[in-house]
Amino acid sequence: LTDNEKIKSTSCYLIAKIFHIQNDFQNAMKFYSQSIKHEPKYSLSHFALGQMYLNQSLIYQSNNNQKEY
């Protein structure tokens, strides 16, 4: 539909945000990554993807630190 990489990047970012809000993290990460591929300097996509990786890491650590009683 467009050859403009900035428009493609912004579109992917907005789609990712929708998935993120819906807690569909797999698709959110996919579209944040696509956004970065179209526009590597698009900081909002980098920031959001970083938040997702951090959140997943914290959840993983939390699950591993739980003790069974």
CSV table of N, CA and C in Angstrom, one decimal:
chain,number,residue,atom,x,y,z
A,1,LEU,N,0.8,-1.2,0.0
A,1,LEU,CA,0.0,0.0,0.0
A,1,LEU,C,0.8,1.3,0.0
A,2,THR,N,2.0,1.2,0.7
A,2,THR,CA,2.9,2.4,0.7
A,2,THR,C,4.3,1.9,0.7
A,3,ASP,N,5.2,2.7,0.1
A,3,ASP,CA,6.6,2.4,0.1
A,3,ASP,C,7.3,3.2,1.2
A,4,ASN,N,6.6,4.1,1.9
A,4,ASN,CA,7.2,4.9,2.9
A,4,ASN,C,7.4,4.1,4.2
A,5,GLU,N,8.7,3.9,4.5
A,5,GLU,CA,9.1,3.1,5.6
A,5,GLU,C,8.6,3.7,7.0
A,6,LYS,N,8.6,5.0,7.1
A,6,LYS,CA,8.1,5.6,8.3
A,6,LYS,C,6.6,5.3,8.5
A,7,ILE,N,5.9,5.4,7.5
A,7,ILE,CA,4.4,5.1,7.6
A,7,ILE,C,4.2,3.6,8.0
A,8,LYS,N,5.0,2.7,7.3
A,8,LYS,CA,4.9,1.3,7.7
A,8,LYS,C,5.3,1.1,9.1
A,9,SER,N,6.4,1.7,9.6
A,9,SER,CA,6.8,1.6,10.9
A,9,SER,C,5.8,2.0,11.9
A,10,THR,N,5.2,3.2,11.7
A,10,THR,CA,4.2,3.7,12.6
A,10,THR,C,2.9,2.9,12.6
A,11,SER,N,2.6,2.3,11.4
A,11,SER,CA,1.4,1.5,11.4
A,11,SER,C,1.6,0.2,12.2
A,12,CYS,N,2.8,-0.4,12.0
A,12,CYS,CA,3.1,-1.6,12.8
A,12,CYS,C,3.2,-1.3,14.3
A,13,TYR,N,3.7,-0.2,14.7
A,13,TYR,CA,3.7,0.2,16.1
A,13,TYR,C,2.3,0.3,16.6
A,14,LEU,N,1.4,1.0,15.9
A,14,LEU,CA,0.0,1.1,16.4
A,14,LEU,C,-0.7,-0.2,16.5
A,15,ILE,N,-0.5,-1.1,15.5
A,15,ILE,CA,-1.0,-2.4,15.6
A,15,ILE,C,-0.5,-3.2,16.8
A,16,ALA,N,0.8,-3.0,17.1
A,16,ALA,CA,1.5,-3.7,18.2
A,16,ALA,C,0.8,-3.1,19.5
A,17,LYS,N,0.6,-1.8,19.6
A,17,LYS,CA,0.0,-1.3,20.8
A,17,LYS,C,-1.4,-1.9,21.1
A,18,ILE,N,-2.2,-2.1,20.0
A,18,ILE,CA,-3.5,-2.7,20.2
A,18,ILE,C,-3.3,-4.1,20.8
A,19,PHE,N,-2.4,-4.9,20.2
A,19,PHE,CA,-2.2,-6.2,20.7
A,19,PHE,C,-1.7,-6.2,22.2
A,20,HIS,N,-0.8,-5.2,22.4
A,20,HIS,CA,-0.2,-5.1,23.8
A,20,HIS,C,-1.3,-4.8,24.8
A,21,ILE,N,-2.2,-3.9,24.5
A,21,ILE,CA,-3.3,-3.5,25.3
A,21,ILE,C,-4.3,-4.7,25.6
A,22,GLN,N,-4.4,-5.6,24.6
A,22,GLN,CA,-5.2,-6.8,24.7
A,22,GLN,C,-4.5,-8.0,25.3
A,23,ASN,N,-3.3,-7.7,25.8
A,23,ASN,CA,-2.5,-8.8,26.4
A,23,ASN,C,-2.1,-9.9,25.5
A,24,ASP,N,-2.1,-9.6,24.2
A,24,ASP,CA,-1.6,-10.6,23.2
A,24,ASP,C,-0.2,-10.2,22.9
A,25,PHE,N,0.7,-10.7,23.8
A,25,PHE,CA,2.1,-10.3,23.8
A,25,PHE,C,2.9,-10.8,22.7
A,26,GLN,N,2.5,-12.0,22.2
A,26,GLN,CA,3.2,-12.6,21.1
A,26,GLN,C,3.1,-11.8,19.8
A,27,ASN,N,1.9,-11.4,19.5
A,27,ASN,CA,1.6,-10.6,18.3
A,27,ASN,C,2.2,-9.1,18.5
A,28,ALA,N,2.1,-8.6,19.8
A,28,ALA,CA,2.6,-7.3,20.0
A,28,ALA,C,4.1,-7.3,19.7
A,29,MET,N,4.8,-8.3,20.2
A,29,MET,CA,6.3,-8.3,20.0
A,29,MET,C,6.6,-8.4,18.5
A,30,LYS,N,5.8,-9.2,17.8
A,30,LYS,CA,6.0,-9.4,16.4
A,30,LYS,C,5.9,-8.1,15.7
A,31,PHE,N,4.8,-7.3,16.0
A,31,PHE,CA,4.6,-6.0,15.3
A,31,PHE,C,5.6,-4.9,15.7
A,32,TYR,N,6.0,-4.9,17.0
A,32,TYR,CA,7.0,-4.0,17.4
A,32,TYR,C,8.3,-4.3,16.7
A,33,SER,N,8.6,-5.5,16.5
A,33,SER,CA,9.8,-5.9,15.8
A,33,SER,C,9.7,-5.5,14.3
A,34,GLN,N,8.6,-5.7,13.7
A,34,GLN,CA,8.4,-5.3,12.3
A,34,GLN,C,8.5,-3.8,12.2
A,35,SER,N,8.0,-3.1,13.2
A,35,SER,CA,8.1,-1.6,13.1
A,35,SER,C,9.6,-1.2,13.1
A,36,ILE,N,10.4,-1.8,13.9
A,36,ILE,CA,11.8,-1.5,14.0
A,36,ILE,C,12.5,-1.9,12.7
A,37,LYS,N,12.1,-3.0,12.1
A,37,LYS,CA,12.7,-3.3,10.8
A,37,LYS,C,12.4,-2.3,9.7
A,38,HIS,N,11.3,-1.7,9.7
A,38,HIS,CA,10.9,-0.6,8.8
A,38,HIS,C,11.6,0.7,9.1
A,39,GLU,N,11.8,1.0,10.4
A,39,GLU,CA,12.4,2.3,10.8
A,39,GLU,C,13.2,2.0,12.0
A,40,PRO,N,14.5,1.6,11.8
A,40,PRO,CA,15.4,1.2,12.9
A,40,PRO,C,15.5,2.3,14.0
A,41,LYS,N,15.3,3.5,13.7
A,41,LYS,CA,15.5,4.6,14.7
A,41,LYS,C,14.2,5.0,15.4
A,42,TYR,N,13.1,4.3,15.2
A,42,TYR,CA,11.8,4.6,15.8
A,42,TYR,C,11.9,4.2,17.3
A,43,SER,N,12.1,5.2,18.1
A,43,SER,CA,12.4,4.9,19.5
A,43,SER,C,11.2,4.4,20.3
A,44,LEU,N,10.0,4.8,19.9
A,44,LEU,CA,8.8,4.2,20.6
A,44,LEU,C,8.7,2.7,20.5
A,45,SER,N,9.0,2.2,19.4
A,45,SER,CA,9.0,0.7,19.2
A,45,SER,C,10.1,0.0,20.0
A,46,HIS,N,11.3,0.6,20.0
A,46,HIS,CA,12.4,0.1,20.8
A,46,HIS,C,12.0,0.1,22.3
A,47,PHE,N,11.4,1.2,22.8
A,47,PHE,CA,11.1,1.4,24.2
A,47,PHE,C,10.0,0.3,24.6
A,48,ALA,N,8.9,0.2,23.7
A,48,ALA,CA,7.9,-0.7,24.0
A,48,ALA,C,8.3,-2.2,24.0
A,49,LEU,N,9.2,-2.5,23.0
A,49,LEU,CA,9.7,-3.9,23.0
A,49,LEU,C,10.6,-4.1,24.2
A,50,GLY,N,11.4,-3.2,24.6
A,50,GLY,CA,12.2,-3.3,25.8
A,50,GLY,C,11.4,-3.5,27.0
A,51,GLN,N,10.2,-2.8,27.1
A,51,GLN,CA,9.3,-3.0,28.3
A,51,GLN,C,8.8,-4.4,28.3
A,52,MET,N,8.4,-4.9,27.1
A,52,MET,CA,7.9,-6.3,27.1
A,52,MET,C,8.9,-7.3,27.5
A,53,TYR,N,10.2,-7.1,27.0
A,53,TYR,CA,11.2,-8.1,27.4
A,53,TYR,C,11.5,-8.0,28.9
A,54,LEU,N,11.5,-6.8,29.5
A,54,LEU,CA,11.7,-6.6,30.9
A,54,LEU,C,10.6,-7.3,31.7
A,55,ASN,N,9.4,-7.0,31.3
A,55,ASN,CA,8.2,-7.6,32.0
A,55,ASN,C,8.3,-9.1,31.9
A,56,GLN,N,8.6,-9.7,30.8
A,56,GLN,CA,8.7,-11.2,30.7
A,56,GLN,C,9.8,-11.7,31.6
A,57,SER,N,10.9,-11.0,31.6
A,57,SER,CA,12.0,-11.4,32.5
A,57,SER,C,11.6,-11.4,34.0
A,58,LEU,N,10.9,-10.3,34.4
A,58,LEU,CA,10.5,-10.2,35.8
A,58,LEU,C,9.5,-11.3,36.1
A,59,ILE,N,8.6,-11.6,35.2
A,59,ILE,CA,7.6,-12.7,35.4
A,59,ILE,C,8.3,-14.0,35.5
A,60,TYR,N,9.3,-14.3,34.6
A,60,TYR,CA,10.1,-15.5,34.7
A,60,TYR,C,10.8,-15.6,36.0
A,61,GLN,N,11.4,-14.6,36.4
A,61,GLN,CA,12.2,-14.6,37.7
A,61,GLN,C,11.2,-14.8,38.9
A,62,SER,N,10.1,-14.2,38.8
A,62,SER,CA,9.1,-14.3,39.9
A,62,SER,C,8.6,-15.8,40.0
A,63,ASN,N,8.3,-16.4,38.8
A,63,ASN,CA,7.9,-17.8,38.8
A,63,ASN,C,8.9,-18.7,39.3
A,64,ASN,N,10.2,-18.4,39.0
A,64,ASN,CA,11.3,-19.3,39.5
A,64,ASN,C,11.6,-19.1,40.9
A,65,ASN,N,11.3,-18.0,41.5
A,65,ASN,CA,11.6,-17.7,42.9
A,65,ASN,C,10.5,-18.1,43.9
A,66,GLN,N,9.3,-18.5,43.3
A,66,GLN,CA,8.2,-19.0,44.2
A,66,GLN,C,8.6,-20.3,44.8
A,67,LYS,N,8.2,-20.4,46.1
A,67,LYS,CA,8.5,-21.6,46.8
A,67,LYS,C,7.2,-22.3,47.0
A,68,GLU,N,7.2,-23.6,46.9
A,68,GLU,CA,6.0,-24.4,47.0
A,68,GLU,C,5.9,-24.8,48.5
A,69,TYR,N,4.7,-24.6,49.1
A,69,TYR,CA,4.5,-25.0,50.5
A,69,TYR,C,3.6,-26.2,50.6
